[in-house]
Coordinates of C-alpha atoms in Angstrom, one line a residue:
M1 CA 41.6 -201.0 -99.5
K2 CA 44.4 -199.0 -97.9
E3 CA 46.9 -200.9 -95.8
Q4 CA 45.9 -201.0 -92.2
N5 CA 48.3 -199.5 -89.7
G6 CA 47.5 -201.0 -86.4
N7 CA 47.4 -201.0 -82.7
G8 CA 47.2 -204.8 -82.4
F9 CA 43.8 -205.5 -83.9
A10 CA 43.8 -203.5 -87.2
P11 CA 45.6 -206.4 -89.1
S12 CA 42.9 -208.8 -88.0
I13 CA 40.2 -206.5 -89.2
A14 CA 41.9 -206.2 -92.6
Q15 CA 42.1 -210.0 -92.9
A16 CA 38.5 -210.4 -92.0
I17 CA 37.4 -207.8 -94.6
E18 CA 39.5 -209.6 -97.2
E19 CA 37.8 -212.9 -96.4
M20 CA 34.3 -211.4 -96.5
K21 CA 35.2 -209.7 -99.8
A22 CA 36.3 -213.0 -101.3
F23 CA 33.1 -214.8 -100.1
Q24 CA 30.7 -212.1 -101.3
G25 CA 32.4 -211.3 -104.6
D26 CA 31.2 -208.3 -106.6
S27 CA 28.3 -207.6 -104.2
F28 CA 30.7 -206.7 -101.4
S29 CA 30.7 -203.0 -100.4
L30 CA 32.8 -201.5 -97.7
E31 CA 30.1 -198.9 -97.0
R32 CA 27.4 -201.6 -96.5
I33 CA 29.6 -204.1 -94.6
N34 CA 27.9 -206.3 -92.1
L35 CA 29.3 -205.2 -88.7
A36 CA 27.7 -208.1 -86.9
E37 CA 29.6 -210.6 -89.1
L38 CA 32.8 -208.5 -88.8
E39 CA 32.4 -208.5 -85.0
R40 CA 32.0 -212.3 -85.0
R41 CA 35.2 -212.7 -87.1
T42 CA 37.4 -210.2 -85.2
G43 CA 36.0 -210.1 -81.7
V44 CA 36.1 -206.3 -81.8
S45 CA 33.0 -204.6 -80.3
R46 CA 30.4 -203.2 -82.8
S47 CA 30.7 -199.7 -81.4
R48 CA 34.4 -199.8 -82.0
L49 CA 33.9 -201.1 -85.5
R50 CA 31.3 -198.4 -86.2
R51 CA 33.8 -195.7 -85.2
L52 CA 36.5 -197.3 -87.4
K53 CA 34.1 -197.5 -90.3
K54 CA 34.0 -193.7 -90.5
N55 CA 37.8 -193.7 -91.2
S56 CA 37.7 -196.7 -93.6
F57 CA 38.8 -199.0 -90.8
Q58 CA 42.0 -197.2 -90.3
D59 CA 43.1 -196.6 -86.7
L60 CA 44.3 -193.1 -86.9
P61 CA 46.4 -191.6 -84.0
R62 CA 44.5 -189.7 -81.4
S63 CA 44.6 -185.9 -81.4
T64 CA 45.9 -185.9 -77.8
K65 CA 48.8 -188.3 -78.5
G66 CA 52.1 -186.8 -77.3
S67 CA 50.5 -184.2 -75.0
K68 CA 51.2 -184.3 -71.3
H69 CA 49.0 -183.5 -68.4
T70 CA 49.7 -180.2 -66.6
V71 CA 48.7 -181.7 -63.2
T72 CA 50.0 -185.1 -62.3
K73 CA 50.5 -187.1 -59.1
L74 CA 53.9 -185.6 -58.8
S75 CA 52.6 -182.1 -58.7
G76 CA 53.4 -180.5 -55.3
Y77 CA 56.4 -182.8 -54.7
T78 CA 58.8 -181.5 -57.4
G79 CA 60.4 -179.1 -55.0
L80 CA 61.4 -182.0 -52.6
L81 CA 62.5 -184.1 -55.6
D82 CA 64.7 -181.3 -57.0
S83 CA 66.2 -180.8 -53.6
L84 CA 67.1 -184.5 -53.4
L85 CA 68.6 -184.4 -56.9
R86 CA 70.8 -181.4 -56.0
Q87 CA 72.1 -183.3 -53.0
G88 CA 73.2 -186.1 -55.4
V89 CA 70.4 -188.5 -54.4
K90 CA 69.4 -190.1 -57.7
N91 CA 68.4 -193.6 -56.5
S92 CA 64.7 -193.9 -57.5
S93 CA 63.9 -196.2 -54.6
V94 CA 65.3 -193.8 -52.1
V95 CA 63.6 -190.8 -53.7
L96 CA 60.3 -192.7 -53.8
E97 CA 60.6 -193.6 -50.1
R98 CA 61.2 -189.9 -49.2
L99 CA 58.3 -188.8 -51.3
R100 CA 55.9 -191.3 -49.8
Q101 CA 56.9 -190.1 -46.3
A102 CA 55.7 -186.7 -47.5
G103 CA 52.4 -188.1 -48.7
F104 CA 53.1 -189.0 -52.3
E105 CA 50.7 -191.7 -53.7
G106 CA 52.2 -192.3 -57.1
G107 CA 54.4 -195.1 -58.3
A108 CA 58.0 -195.6 -59.3
T109 CA 57.6 -195.1 -63.0
I110 CA 56.7 -191.4 -62.8
V111 CA 59.6 -190.8 -60.4
K112 CA 62.1 -192.5 -62.8
E113 CA 60.9 -190.5 -65.7
Y114 CA 61.2 -187.3 -63.8
I115 CA 64.8 -188.2 -62.7
A116 CA 65.8 -189.1 -66.2
A117 CA 64.4 -185.7 -67.5
H118 CA 66.2 -183.7 -64.8
K119 CA 69.7 -185.2 -64.7
H120 CA 71.1 -181.7 -65.0
L121 CA 70.3 -181.1 -61.3
I122 CA 72.6 -183.9 -60.2
P123 CA 76.1 -182.8 -59.3
A124 CA 78.9 -184.0 -61.5
K125 CA 80.9 -187.0 -60.5
R126 CA 84.4 -186.6 -59.2
Q127 CA 86.9 -187.2 -62.0
L128 CA 90.0 -189.3 -61.4
V129 CA 93.3 -187.6 -62.0
A130 CA 95.0 -190.8 -63.3
A131 CA 93.7 -194.1 -64.2
Q132 CA 93.8 -196.7 -61.5
G133 CA 95.9 -199.9 -61.9
N134 CA 95.0 -203.5 -61.4
R135 CA 92.6 -203.9 -58.5
G136 CA 93.6 -207.5 -57.8
R137 CA 91.5 -210.7 -58.0
R138 CA 88.2 -211.3 -56.4
Y139 CA 88.1 -214.1 -53.8
V140 CA 85.2 -216.1 -52.3
T141 CA 84.9 -217.2 -48.6
K142 CA 82.8 -220.0 -47.1
P143 CA 79.6 -219.2 -45.3
G144 CA 80.1 -217.6 -41.9
E145 CA 83.9 -217.5 -42.4
A146 CA 84.7 -213.8 -42.7
Y147 CA 83.2 -210.4 -42.0
Q148 CA 84.4 -207.0 -43.2
M149 CA 84.4 -203.9 -41.0
D150 CA 85.2 -200.2 -41.4
W151 CA 84.4 -196.7 -40.2
G152 CA 82.5 -193.9 -42.0
F153 CA 82.0 -190.3 -41.0
T154 CA 79.3 -187.7 -41.6
D155 CA 78.7 -184.1 -40.4
V156 CA 75.5 -183.2 -38.5
L157 CA 73.9 -179.8 -38.5
D158 CA 72.1 -179.3 -35.1
Y159 CA 69.2 -177.1 -34.3
N160 CA 71.6 -174.3 -33.1
G161 CA 73.2 -174.1 -36.5
Q162 CA 76.4 -175.7 -35.3
T163 CA 78.1 -178.7 -37.1
Y164 CA 79.6 -181.7 -35.4
R165 CA 80.8 -185.0 -36.7
V166 CA 79.6 -188.6 -35.9
A167 CA 81.2 -191.9 -36.8
C168 CA 79.4 -194.8 -38.4
F169 CA 80.6 -198.4 -37.7
A170 CA 79.8 -200.8 -40.5
M171 CA 80.2 -204.5 -40.7
I172 CA 79.0 -206.9 -43.4
C173 CA 79.2 -210.7 -44.0
H174 CA 81.5 -211.5 -46.9
H175 CA 79.4 -214.4 -48.1
C176 CA 75.7 -213.3 -48.0
G177 CA 75.9 -209.6 -47.5
Q178 CA 74.2 -209.4 -44.1
R179 CA 74.9 -205.9 -42.8
Y180 CA 75.0 -204.0 -39.5
I181 CA 75.6 -200.3 -38.9
E182 CA 75.7 -198.2 -35.7
F183 CA 76.6 -194.5 -35.0
F184 CA 78.9 -193.2 -32.3
P185 CA 80.1 -189.7 -31.3
N186 CA 83.7 -190.7 -32.2
A187 CA 85.7 -193.7 -33.6
R188 CA 87.7 -194.5 -30.4
Q189 CA 88.7 -198.0 -29.6
E190 CA 86.1 -198.5 -26.9
N191 CA 83.4 -197.6 -29.5
L192 CA 85.0 -200.0 -31.9
F193 CA 84.7 -202.8 -29.3
I194 CA 81.0 -201.9 -28.6
G195 CA 80.2 -201.8 -32.3
M196 CA 81.8 -205.1 -33.0
I197 CA 80.1 -206.8 -30.0
H198 CA 76.7 -205.4 -31.1
A199 CA 77.3 -206.6 -34.7
F200 CA 78.3 -210.1 -33.4
Q201 CA 75.2 -210.2 -31.3
Y202 CA 73.2 -209.3 -34.4
M203 CA 75.0 -211.6 -36.9
G204 CA 77.1 -214.1 -34.9
V205 CA 80.9 -214.4 -34.3
P206 CA 82.8 -215.4 -37.5
R207 CA 86.3 -217.0 -37.9
F208 CA 87.9 -213.9 -39.5
V209 CA 87.4 -210.2 -39.5
L210 CA 88.9 -208.3 -42.4
T211 CA 89.8 -204.6 -41.8
D212 CA 92.3 -202.0 -42.7
N213 CA 95.3 -200.9 -40.6
M214 CA 93.5 -199.0 -37.8
K215 CA 95.5 -197.5 -35.0
S216 CA 93.2 -199.2 -32.5
V217 CA 93.8 -202.6 -34.2
V218 CA 97.5 -202.8 -35.2
L219 CA 100.6 -200.8 -34.1
H220 CA 103.0 -201.7 -36.9
R221 CA 104.5 -204.7 -38.6
D222 CA 107.7 -206.5 -37.6
L223 CA 110.7 -207.2 -39.8
D224 CA 109.0 -210.3 -41.2
G225 CA 105.8 -208.4 -42.1
H226 CA 103.7 -209.8 -39.3
P227 CA 101.3 -207.4 -37.6
V228 CA 102.0 -206.3 -34.0
W229 CA 98.5 -206.0 -32.5
Q230 CA 97.5 -203.3 -30.1
K231 CA 97.4 -205.1 -26.7
D232 CA 93.8 -204.3 -25.9
Y233 CA 92.6 -205.4 -29.3
E234 CA 94.6 -208.6 -29.0
A235 CA 93.0 -209.3 -25.7
F236 CA 89.6 -208.6 -27.3
M237 CA 90.3 -211.2 -30.1
Q238 CA 91.3 -213.8 -27.5
T239 CA 88.1 -213.1 -25.5
L240 CA 85.8 -213.6 -28.5
T241 CA 88.1 -216.2 -30.2
F242 CA 88.3 -214.8 -33.7
E243 CA 91.2 -213.8 -35.9
T244 CA 91.8 -210.6 -37.8
K245 CA 93.1 -210.2 -41.3
L246 CA 94.6 -206.8 -42.4
C247 CA 94.4 -205.3 -45.9
K248 CA 97.4 -204.1 -47.8
P249 CA 98.0 -200.4 -47.2
R250 CA 96.3 -198.0 -49.7
H251 CA 94.3 -200.9 -51.2
P252 CA 90.7 -200.2 -49.9
F253 CA 89.2 -202.3 -52.7
T254 CA 90.4 -205.4 -50.9
K255 CA 87.5 -205.0 -48.6
G256 CA 85.2 -203.6 -51.2
K257 CA 82.0 -205.0 -49.7
V258 CA 82.2 -202.9 -46.6
E259 CA 83.5 -199.9 -48.6
R260 CA 80.5 -200.2 -50.8
L261 CA 78.3 -200.5 -47.8
V262 CA 79.6 -197.2 -46.3
R263 CA 78.9 -195.5 -49.6
F264 CA 75.5 -197.1 -49.7
V265 CA 74.7 -195.8 -46.2
K266 CA 75.7 -192.3 -47.3
D267 CA 73.7 -192.4 -50.5
N268 CA 70.7 -194.3 -49.2
F269 CA 70.2 -194.1 -45.4
L270 CA 71.8 -190.7 -44.6
A271 CA 70.3 -188.9 -47.6
D272 CA 68.0 -186.1 -46.2
R273 CA 67.9 -187.9 -42.8
V274 CA 66.4 -186.1 -39.8
F275 CA 66.8 -187.4 -36.2
C276 CA 66.5 -186.1 -32.6
D277 CA 69.5 -187.6 -31.0
L278 CA 72.0 -190.4 -31.4
T279 CA 69.7 -193.0 -29.8
D280 CA 67.0 -192.1 -32.3
L281 CA 69.5 -192.3 -35.2
N282 CA 70.6 -195.8 -34.1
W283 CA 67.0 -197.0 -33.9
Q284 CA 66.4 -195.8 -37.5
A285 CA 69.7 -197.4 -38.6
L286 CA 68.6 -200.8 -37.1
E287 CA 65.2 -200.6 -38.9
W288 CA 67.0 -199.8 -42.1
C289 CA 69.4 -202.8 -41.6
N290 CA 66.4 -205.1 -41.0
K291 CA 64.7 -203.8 -44.2
Q292 CA 67.8 -204.1 -46.4
N293 CA 68.7 -207.6 -45.0
G294 CA 65.2 -208.8 -45.8
T295 CA 65.3 -207.5 -49.4
Y296 CA 66.0 -209.9 -52.3
R297 CA 69.5 -209.6 -53.7
R298 CA 70.3 -210.9 -57.2
T299 CA 74.0 -211.4 -56.3
V300 CA 73.2 -214.0 -53.7
D301 CA 69.9 -215.2 -55.2
G302 CA 67.8 -214.5 -52.1
A303 CA 67.4 -212.3 -49.1
P304 CA 70.7 -211.9 -47.0
Q305 CA 68.9 -212.5 -43.8
K306 CA 67.4 -215.9 -44.7
I307 CA 70.7 -217.0 -46.2
H308 CA 72.6 -215.9 -43.2
E309 CA 70.3 -217.7 -40.8
T310 CA 70.2 -221.0 -42.7
V311 CA 73.6 -221.3 -44.4
C312 CA 76.0 -219.0 -42.5
G313 CA 74.4 -219.6 -39.1
E314 CA 75.8 -223.2 -39.0
R315 CA 79.4 -221.9 -38.8
L316 CA 78.9 -218.9 -36.6
R317 CA 79.3 -218.8 -32.8
M318 CA 77.3 -217.0 -30.1
V319 CA 78.8 -214.0 -28.1
P320 CA 79.9 -214.9 -24.5
E321 CA 77.8 -212.3 -22.7
D322 CA 79.7 -212.5 -19.4
A323 CA 83.1 -212.2 -21.1
V324 CA 82.2 -209.0 -23.1
R325 CA 80.5 -207.1 -20.3
F326 CA 83.7 -205.2 -19.4
Y327 CA 84.0 -204.0 -23.0
L328 CA 80.3 -202.8 -23.1
C329 CA 81.0 -200.8 -19.9
P330 CA 84.1 -198.5 -20.5
E331 CA 86.0 -197.3 -17.5
R332 CA 85.9 -193.7 -16.5
K333 CA 87.7 -191.6 -13.8
I334 CA 85.6 -189.8 -11.3
S335 CA 86.4 -186.1 -11.1
F336 CA 87.0 -184.2 -7.9
D337 CA 83.4 -182.8 -8.1
G338 CA 81.8 -186.2 -8.5
F339 CA 81.2 -186.6 -12.2
V340 CA 82.1 -189.0 -14.9
N341 CA 82.5 -187.9 -18.5
Y342 CA 80.8 -190.1 -21.2
E343 CA 80.1 -189.1 -24.8
G344 CA 80.8 -185.5 -24.2
R345 CA 78.5 -185.2 -21.2
R346 CA 78.9 -185.3 -17.4
F347 CA 76.9 -187.6 -15.1
G348 CA 77.0 -187.6 -11.3
V349 CA 78.2 -190.4 -9.1
P350 CA 77.1 -190.9 -5.5
Y351 CA 79.5 -189.6 -2.8
S352 CA 79.2 -192.8 -0.9
Y353 CA 81.2 -194.7 -3.6
P354 CA 84.8 -194.7 -2.4
G355 CA 86.4 -195.8 -5.7
A356 CA 88.4 -193.5 -8.1
T357 CA 87.0 -195.1 -11.2
A358 CA 83.7 -196.4 -12.4
R359 CA 82.3 -198.2 -15.5
V360 CA 79.6 -196.6 -17.7
E361 CA 77.1 -198.4 -19.9
R362 CA 74.5 -196.6 -22.2
S363 CA 71.5 -198.7 -23.4
G364 CA 69.1 -196.5 -25.4
D365 CA 68.1 -193.5 -23.3
L366 CA 69.4 -195.0 -20.0
L367 CA 72.9 -194.6 -18.7
R368 CA 74.0 -196.9 -15.9
I369 CA 77.1 -196.3 -13.7
Y370 CA 78.6 -199.4 -12.1
S371 CA 81.5 -199.9 -9.7
A372 CA 84.9 -200.7 -11.2
D373 CA 84.3 -204.4 -10.7
L374 CA 80.8 -204.3 -12.2
K375 CA 79.3 -205.8 -9.0
V376 CA 77.3 -202.8 -7.8
L377 CA 75.0 -200.6 -9.8
L378 CA 75.6 -197.1 -8.4
V379 CA 73.1 -194.9 -10.2
T380 CA 71.0 -194.7 -13.3
H381 CA 70.6 -191.6 -15.4
T382 CA 68.2 -190.6 -18.1
V383 CA 70.2 -189.5 -21.2
T384 CA 68.7 -186.2 -22.3
W385 CA 71.6 -185.3 -24.7
S386 CA 71.8 -181.9 -23.1
R387 CA 75.1 -180.2 -22.4
T388 CA 74.2 -179.5 -18.8
D389 CA 75.5 -181.7 -16.0
S390 CA 73.3 -184.5 -14.8
F391 CA 73.3 -184.6 -10.9
C392 CA 72.3 -187.6 -8.9
E393 CA 70.8 -188.0 -5.4
G394 CA 73.6 -188.3 -2.7
Q395 CA 76.3 -186.9 -5.0
Y396 CA 77.6 -184.6 -2.4
E397 CA 78.1 -185.1 1.3
S398 CA 75.6 -183.4 3.6
L399 CA 77.4 -181.9 6.6
V400 CA 75.3 -182.6 9.7
Q401 CA 75.9 -180.1 12.6
P402 CA 74.3 -179.8 16.0
E403 CA 71.5 -177.2 16.2
E404 CA 69.5 -175.9 19.2
F405 CA 65.7 -175.5 19.2
P406 CA 63.5 -173.7 21.7
T407 CA 62.2 -175.9 24.5
A408 CA 59.2 -173.6 25.3
P409 CA 56.8 -171.7 23.0
V410 CA 58.3 -168.4 21.8
Q411 CA 56.1 -165.4 22.9
T412 CA 58.3 -162.4 22.2
Q413 CA 58.1 -160.5 18.9
I414 CA 60.1 -157.6 17.5
L415 CA 59.6 -155.4 14.4
Q416 CA 62.1 -154.8 11.6
L417 CA 62.0 -151.6 9.6
P418 CA 63.8 -150.8 6.3
K419 CA 67.1 -149.2 6.6
S420 CA 66.9 -145.4 6.7
S421 CA 68.9 -143.3 4.1
Q422 CA 71.6 -141.1 5.5
D423 CA 71.8 -137.5 4.2
L424 CA 75.5 -136.9 3.4
S425 CA 77.0 -133.6 2.8
F426 CA 77.2 -134.1 -1.0
A427 CA 73.5 -135.3 -1.2
K428 CA 72.6 -131.8 -2.6
F429 CA 74.3 -132.7 -5.8
D430 CA 72.1 -135.7 -6.4
F431 CA 70.0 -134.3 -9.3
D432 CA 68.3 -137.6 -9.9
K433 CA 66.5 -137.2 -6.6
E434 CA 64.9 -134.0 -7.8
D435 CA 63.6 -135.8 -10.9
Q436 CA 62.0 -138.5 -8.8
V437 CA 60.0 -135.9 -6.7

């Protein structure tokens, strides 16, 4: 008998046939083989053995082997997938998430196979001009000892076709990888304080914060190489009782975790992202952080959120809410027409407030304006993200003047007529008048 080429059970069939041939001797015939006995010996169904008997028990390849279906679960979604690949989004998990938002019901395998077959759509990587030197030595910190923070920037195309830039504040725990991101209209120092406070409220206050040489953090270094802190940032460190470590200039890989986080945000979260306003974008960013922090990471052997709560949480401190309230409410000057400017928009302040400055706090879609000492809430605005000014009740002084009213019912009545046109000497040259007749 010919050698059996198999799919997992053909060798067992060949062995059973050899045993039956040795038992029956010369009376054995492959054409008159007992299929019931062969089924008992091999466990293959009799209908399957009957089909194999026609080919002398050889499992020949199917005629449709190697052919592909013209219509698959990915049909109708290839346009969206090609658009993501042209933007450089090649992460299969990100692509699968975008496709499922559009109604895709397939799995990850078909998406990975499509990406592997269409790599020519992905833009080429940036080539380094010269090879980089030694990147230093990796170091490990204790649980809850150090965070890393940095800024990232992205351009936004609005519905009017205009482009503006927003800043992304990123902070990550150096031990477990717990992360937090938040978007701001700019990267000013007041937004840095707000982002750090929100990150500390989300993750806890560590012992050290590792960052690069920002202008809002350090001014310069003295002759001994020690940093000269910016005075407001130094007061901020003393308020929250943490220390700051600076990276060596032009060595971004020293804080590689947060640098990688910024790139991951651009490649994963911001890829093909659509939002209504900055509040909506921050809500989506918070949901994304919760999802990523709850995902298993092989590098830390677990989910960062669970490790951060159990291991790092023992060394972290809570944020003193009363002490940071002034940082969450930046100070603004009141203009001569009764407005304060915040995040590129103007909001009205009541005329009855006598101060020259006020403090502003935005929480979601609500903007609250307080007095300079944060003791009185002056007014609350709804943030519409429109460029028009937002007025408030009592913003301008109403001038009350004495006015006389009739003491008896008014009985006289006169008639007013429209003003009569005067015929001037040059009216005869008015040719338009002739056309109206």
